[in-house]
mmCIF file of C-alpha atoms in Angstrom:
data_model
loop_
_atom_site.group_PDB
_atom_site.id
_atom_site.type_symbol
_atom_site.label_atom_id
_atom_site.label_comp_id
_atom_site.label_asym_id
_atom_site.label_seq_id
_atom_site.Cartn_x
_atom_site.Cartn_y
_atom_site.Cartn_z
ATOM 1 C CA ASP A 215 -24.072 -117.283 18.269
ATOM 2 C CA ALA A 216 -27.843 -117.358 18.795
ATOM 3 C CA GLY A 217 -28.516 -119.581 15.807
ATOM 4 C CA VAL A 218 -31.470 -119.187 13.488
ATOM 5 C CA ILE A 219 -34.343 -117.446 15.250
ATOM 6 C CA GLN A 220 -37.960 -117.988 14.314
ATOM 7 C CA SER A 221 -41.092 -116.309 15.597
ATOM 8 C CA PRO A 222 -43.684 -116.995 16.680
ATOM 9 C CA ARG A 223 -43.021 -120.524 17.946
ATOM 10 C CA HIS A 224 -46.719 -121.340 17.861
ATOM 11 C CA GLU A 225 -49.514 -119.718 15.916
ATOM 12 C CA VAL A 226 -53.188 -120.602 16.020
ATOM 13 C CA THR A 227 -55.430 -118.741 13.632
ATOM 14 C CA GLU A 228 -58.768 -119.029 11.922
ATOM 15 C CA MET A 229 -59.264 -119.901 8.324
ATOM 16 C CA GLY A 230 -59.085 -116.820 6.114
ATOM 17 C CA GLN A 231 -56.732 -114.875 8.343
ATOM 18 C CA GLU A 232 -53.325 -113.653 7.271
ATOM 19 C CA VAL A 233 -50.337 -115.334 8.899
ATOM 20 C CA THR A 234 -46.787 -113.989 8.938
ATOM 21 C CA LEU A 235 -43.868 -116.139 10.009
ATOM 22 C CA ARG A 236 -40.499 -114.562 10.721
ATOM 23 C CA CYS A 237 -36.929 -115.748 10.523
ATOM 24 C CA LYS A 238 -33.580 -114.217 11.430
ATOM 25 C CA LEU A 239 -30.546 -115.759 9.767
ATOM 26 C CA ILE A 240 -27.271 -116.550 11.460
ATOM 27 C CA SER A 241 -24.935 -113.575 11.144
ATOM 28 C CA GLY A 242 -22.759 -113.924 8.055
ATOM 29 C CA HIS A 243 -25.014 -116.415 6.303
ATOM 30 C CA ASN A 244 -26.354 -115.452 2.903
ATOM 31 C CA SER A 245 -28.659 -118.314 1.939
ATOM 32 C CA LEU A 246 -32.116 -118.743 3.417
ATOM 33 C CA PHE A 247 -34.475 -121.706 3.062
ATOM 34 C CA TRP A 248 -38.121 -122.049 4.097
ATOM 35 C CA TYR A 249 -39.399 -125.591 4.677
ATOM 36 C CA ARG A 250 -42.735 -127.047 5.681
ATOM 37 C CA GLN A 251 -43.079 -130.319 7.581
ATOM 38 C CA THR A 252 -46.235 -132.393 7.906
ATOM 39 C CA MET A 253 -46.987 -135.982 8.731
ATOM 40 C CA MET A 254 -48.468 -136.458 5.276
ATOM 41 C CA ARG A 255 -45.694 -134.973 3.145
ATOM 42 C CA GLY A 256 -42.598 -134.916 5.318
ATOM 43 C CA LEU A 257 -40.102 -132.048 4.964
ATOM 44 C CA GLU A 258 -40.698 -129.945 1.855
ATOM 45 C CA LEU A 259 -38.597 -127.057 0.570
ATOM 46 C CA LEU A 260 -40.818 -124.075 -0.176
ATOM 47 C CA ILE A 261 -38.359 -121.409 -1.311
ATOM 48 C CA TYR A 262 -34.643 -120.671 -1.338
ATOM 49 C CA PHE A 263 -32.970 -117.242 -1.327
ATOM 50 C CA ASN A 264 -29.341 -116.441 -1.991
ATOM 51 C CA ASN A 265 -28.054 -112.927 -1.260
ATOM 52 C CA ASN A 266 -31.660 -111.734 -0.774
ATOM 53 C CA VAL A 267 -32.739 -112.966 -4.217
ATOM 54 C CA PRO A 268 -35.289 -115.792 -4.574
ATOM 55 C CA ILE A 269 -33.515 -118.549 -6.504
ATOM 56 C CA ASP A 270 -36.055 -121.366 -6.442
ATOM 57 C CA ASP A 271 -39.680 -120.944 -5.400
ATOM 58 C CA SER A 272 -41.007 -124.038 -7.141
ATOM 59 C CA GLY A 273 -42.039 -125.491 -3.798
ATOM 60 C CA MET A 274 -44.372 -122.642 -2.898
ATOM 61 C CA PRO A 275 -47.813 -124.265 -2.906
ATOM 62 C CA GLU A 276 -49.822 -121.484 -4.501
ATOM 63 C CA ASP A 277 -50.285 -117.743 -4.725
ATOM 64 C CA ARG A 278 -51.529 -117.583 -1.151
ATOM 65 C CA PHE A 279 -47.910 -118.058 -0.066
ATOM 66 C CA SER A 280 -45.287 -115.347 -0.414
ATOM 67 C CA ALA A 281 -41.813 -114.891 1.014
ATOM 68 C CA LYS A 282 -39.538 -111.889 1.212
ATOM 69 C CA MET A 283 -36.099 -110.890 2.420
ATOM 70 C CA PRO A 284 -36.316 -107.181 3.212
ATOM 71 C CA ASN A 285 -32.673 -107.267 4.302
ATOM 72 C CA ALA A 286 -29.761 -109.676 4.428
ATOM 73 C CA SER A 287 -30.555 -111.061 7.851
ATOM 74 C CA PHE A 288 -34.334 -111.314 7.966
ATOM 75 C CA SER A 289 -37.113 -113.081 6.089
ATOM 76 C CA THR A 290 -40.879 -113.398 6.274
ATOM 77 C CA LEU A 291 -43.222 -116.084 4.974
ATOM 78 C CA LYS A 292 -46.775 -114.889 4.569
ATOM 79 C CA ILE A 293 -49.927 -116.925 3.998
ATOM 80 C CA GLN A 294 -52.991 -114.962 2.932
ATOM 81 C CA PRO A 295 -55.660 -116.226 3.272
ATOM 82 C CA SER A 296 -54.750 -119.187 5.458
ATOM 83 C CA GLU A 297 -56.531 -122.536 5.149
ATOM 84 C CA PRO A 298 -56.692 -125.572 7.476
ATOM 85 C CA ARG A 299 -54.478 -127.565 5.096
ATOM 86 C CA ASP A 300 -51.676 -125.048 5.761
ATOM 87 C CA SER A 301 -51.364 -126.418 9.294
ATOM 88 C CA ALA A 302 -47.787 -127.640 9.651
ATOM 89 C CA VAL A 303 -44.447 -126.865 11.241
ATOM 90 C CA TYR A 304 -42.576 -124.266 9.217
ATOM 91 C CA PHE A 305 -38.798 -124.200 9.459
ATOM 92 C CA CYS A 306 -36.315 -121.746 8.142
ATOM 93 C CA ALA A 307 -32.661 -122.601 7.716
ATOM 94 C CA SER A 308 -29.629 -120.606 6.725
ATOM 95 C CA SER A 309 -26.251 -121.417 5.251
ATOM 96 C CA SER A 310 -23.179 -119.635 3.970
ATOM 97 C CA ASP A 311 -21.242 -119.894 0.731
ATOM 98 C CA ARG A 312 -18.537 -121.751 2.643
ATOM 99 C CA GLY A 313 -20.562 -124.942 2.654
ATOM 100 C CA TYR A 314 -23.815 -126.740 2.076
ATOM 101 C CA GLU A 315 -24.627 -127.281 5.739
ATOM 102 C CA GLN A 316 -27.929 -125.702 6.648
ATOM 103 C CA TYR A 317 -28.668 -124.578 10.185
ATOM 104 C CA PHE A 318 -32.307 -124.926 11.130
ATOM 105 C CA GLY A 319 -34.374 -122.787 13.425
ATOM 106 C CA PRO A 320 -36.707 -124.272 16.039
ATOM 107 C CA GLY A 321 -39.729 -123.991 13.759
ATOM 108 C CA THR A 322 -43.151 -122.366 13.961
ATOM 109 C CA ARG A 323 -46.077 -124.682 14.576
ATOM 110 C CA LEU A 324 -49.040 -123.277 12.655
ATOM 111 C CA THR A 325 -52.585 -124.431 13.306
ATOM 112 C CA VAL A 326 -55.348 -123.079 11.103
ATOM 113 C CA THR A 327 -58.849 -123.884 12.356
ATOM 114 C CA GLY B 156 -60.960 -138.687 9.439
ATOM 115 C CA GLU B 157 -58.223 -141.240 9.372
ATOM 116 C CA ASN B 158 -54.744 -139.728 9.623
ATOM 117 C CA VAL B 159 -52.728 -141.373 6.902
ATOM 118 C CA GLY B 160 -49.199 -140.094 7.119
ATOM 119 C CA LEU B 161 -45.817 -140.938 5.749
ATOM 120 C CA HIS B 162 -44.717 -144.401 6.762
ATOM 121 C CA LEU B 163 -41.335 -143.745 8.305
ATOM 122 C CA PRO B 164 -39.060 -146.762 8.421
ATOM 123 C CA THR B 165 -38.362 -147.499 12.057
ATOM 124 C CA LEU B 166 -35.262 -149.017 13.573
ATOM 125 C CA SER B 167 -35.589 -150.277 17.102
ATOM 126 C CA VAL B 168 -32.374 -151.069 18.987
ATOM 127 C CA GLN B 169 -31.378 -151.962 22.494
ATOM 128 C CA GLU B 170 -29.444 -149.366 24.453
ATOM 129 C CA GLY B 171 -25.748 -150.045 24.076
ATOM 130 C CA ASP B 172 -26.063 -151.805 20.719
ATOM 131 C CA ASN B 173 -24.803 -150.322 17.473
ATOM 132 C CA SER B 174 -27.283 -148.794 15.023
ATOM 133 C CA ILE B 175 -27.044 -148.660 11.244
ATOM 134 C CA ILE B 176 -29.349 -146.395 9.258
ATOM 135 C CA ASN B 177 -29.307 -146.715 5.486
ATOM 136 C CA CYS B 178 -30.146 -144.303 2.704
ATOM 137 C CA ALA B 179 -30.209 -144.440 -1.078
ATOM 138 C CA TYR B 180 -29.772 -141.280 -3.116
ATOM 139 C CA SER B 181 -30.677 -140.592 -6.701
ATOM 140 C CA ASN B 182 -28.491 -137.782 -8.024
ATOM 141 C CA SER B 183 -25.196 -139.164 -9.301
ATOM 142 C CA ALA B 184 -23.894 -135.593 -9.617
ATOM 143 C CA SER B 185 -24.176 -134.991 -5.871
ATOM 144 C CA ASP B 186 -20.831 -134.560 -4.191
ATOM 145 C CA TYR B 187 -21.761 -133.628 -0.652
ATOM 146 C CA PHE B 188 -23.847 -135.583 1.832
ATOM 147 C CA ILE B 189 -25.092 -134.728 5.317
ATOM 148 C CA TRP B 190 -26.882 -136.671 8.010
ATOM 149 C CA TYR B 191 -29.331 -134.703 10.143
ATOM 150 C CA LYS B 192 -30.985 -135.691 13.416
ATOM 151 C CA GLN B 193 -34.417 -134.368 14.340
ATOM 152 C CA GLU B 194 -35.659 -134.789 17.878
ATOM 153 C CA SER B 195 -39.305 -134.365 18.705
ATOM 154 C CA GLY B 196 -40.334 -130.712 18.687
ATOM 155 C CA LYS B 197 -37.041 -129.467 17.276
ATOM 156 C CA GLY B 198 -35.527 -128.578 13.939
ATOM 157 C CA PRO B 199 -33.107 -130.919 12.167
ATOM 158 C CA GLN B 200 -29.551 -130.743 13.507
ATOM 159 C CA PHE B 201 -26.339 -131.497 11.656
ATOM 160 C CA ILE B 202 -24.608 -134.718 12.713
ATOM 161 C CA ILE B 203 -21.898 -135.463 10.188
ATOM 162 C CA ASP B 204 -21.061 -134.837 6.551
ATOM 163 C CA ILE B 205 -18.987 -136.500 3.862
ATOM 164 C CA ARG B 206 -17.739 -135.447 0.443
ATOM 165 C CA SER B 207 -17.792 -137.710 -2.574
ATOM 166 C CA ASN B 208 -14.003 -138.026 -2.639
ATOM 167 C CA MET B 209 -14.237 -140.013 0.600
ATOM 168 C CA ASP B 210 -15.923 -143.304 1.403
ATOM 169 C CA LYS B 211 -15.802 -143.101 5.185
ATOM 170 C CA ARG B 212 -15.782 -140.422 7.819
ATOM 171 C CA GLN B 213 -15.858 -140.770 11.575
ATOM 172 C CA GLY B 214 -17.119 -138.504 14.285
ATOM 173 C CA GLN B 215 -17.827 -138.990 17.940
ATOM 174 C CA ARG B 216 -19.720 -142.324 18.100
ATOM 175 C CA VAL B 217 -20.918 -141.838 14.517
ATOM 176 C CA THR B 218 -19.512 -143.053 11.218
ATOM 177 C CA VAL B 219 -20.823 -142.290 7.750
ATOM 178 C CA LEU B 220 -20.095 -144.642 4.852
ATOM 179 C CA LEU B 221 -20.563 -143.659 1.225
ATOM 180 C CA ASN B 222 -20.784 -146.088 -1.676
ATOM 181 C CA LYS B 223 -20.965 -144.017 -4.836
ATOM 182 C CA THR B 224 -21.161 -147.058 -7.089
ATOM 183 C CA VAL B 225 -24.573 -148.022 -5.808
ATOM 184 C CA LYS B 226 -25.485 -144.518 -4.539
ATOM 185 C CA HIS B 227 -25.829 -145.653 -0.952
ATOM 186 C CA LEU B 228 -25.130 -143.868 2.300
ATOM 187 C CA SER B 229 -25.203 -145.224 5.820
ATOM 188 C CA LEU B 230 -24.936 -143.823 9.320
ATOM 189 C CA GLN B 231 -23.531 -145.983 12.064
ATOM 190 C CA ILE B 232 -24.052 -145.041 15.695
ATOM 191 C CA ALA B 233 -21.905 -146.860 18.219
ATOM 192 C CA ALA B 234 -23.212 -147.744 21.684
ATOM 193 C CA THR B 235 -26.647 -146.266 21.019
ATOM 194 C CA GLN B 236 -28.084 -144.233 23.874
ATOM 195 C CA PRO B 237 -31.659 -143.161 24.689
ATOM 196 C CA GLY B 238 -30.726 -139.624 23.620
ATOM 197 C CA ASP B 239 -30.130 -140.944 20.117
ATOM 198 C CA SER B 240 -33.847 -141.593 19.684
ATOM 199 C CA ALA B 241 -34.928 -139.307 16.853
ATOM 200 C CA VAL B 242 -35.702 -139.199 13.142
ATOM 201 C CA TYR B 243 -32.580 -139.281 10.983
ATOM 202 C CA PHE B 244 -32.449 -137.733 7.517
ATOM 203 C CA CYS B 245 -29.835 -138.236 4.868
ATOM 204 C CA THR B 246 -29.389 -135.310 2.501
ATOM 205 C CA PHE B 247 -27.384 -134.629 -0.624
ATOM 206 C CA ASN B 248 -26.598 -131.448 -2.451
ATOM 207 C CA ASN B 249 -28.626 -130.376 -5.412
ATOM 208 C CA ALA B 250 -28.584 -127.329 -7.677
ATOM 209 C CA GLY B 251 -27.108 -124.246 -6.067
ATOM 210 C CA ASN B 252 -26.950 -124.529 -2.293
ATOM 211 C CA MET B 253 -30.006 -126.744 -2.016
ATOM 212 C CA LEU B 254 -30.147 -130.038 -0.185
ATOM 213 C CA THR B 255 -32.522 -132.858 -1.001
ATOM 214 C CA PHE B 256 -33.876 -134.506 2.133
ATOM 215 C CA GLY B 257 -34.761 -138.180 2.273
ATOM 216 C CA GLY B 258 -37.957 -139.345 3.940
ATOM 217 C CA GLY B 259 -36.266 -140.068 7.255
ATOM 218 C CA THR B 260 -35.791 -143.102 9.491
ATOM 219 C CA ARG B 261 -37.070 -143.212 13.042
ATOM 220 C CA LEU B 262 -34.609 -144.643 15.554
ATOM 221 C CA MET B 263 -36.083 -145.940 18.795
ATOM 222 C CA VAL B 264 -33.745 -146.933 21.589
ATOM 223 C CA LYS B 265 -35.050 -149.408 24.135
ATOM 224 C CA PRO B 266 -33.614 -149.012 27.639
#
């Protein structure tokens, strides 16, 4: 099993640009979580999907952030327009209904200049 | 400007000693707890879990203890090795499939 796959691994962009982060779930998993990690705020849950439906998006910072699951195995997190304060490591994680354990991807390190 | 970040509690141990990392949780309704390990540059990785109907569970070199009365969780690592150096997070289940992550404890192993 390849595990959770995230791309890109690193992204450097200029303020105002659109950024799209991608995540492929582990086969058979049906829950998807997007997290953001910074030195200032630690690990924060942004949004949680179950069976492609957003269940809790209370952690999404503002309207500049949006997340989708176009199919059961893939998700995108989009930031438009990006700002320097969005610089962080973004993780996605997936889990199945068989348990609470979440499997994390390697993360995308985003730098907005 | 000055970089003011989260102050992670740090535990520094000598290689070969045992390590104990503690965690307090807030949700008395939680019935599932997981310890994660995060090495530098990587995502958190599952170490060990425990359900609320247990008070102790052992894995390879790791033991998790759960005290539901005082809502306290601990992770014990036997014979700590340099590869154990990482940030350790305790988590507990929340609504739906969500986990609440603690702030993390940094473990530093001195050779």
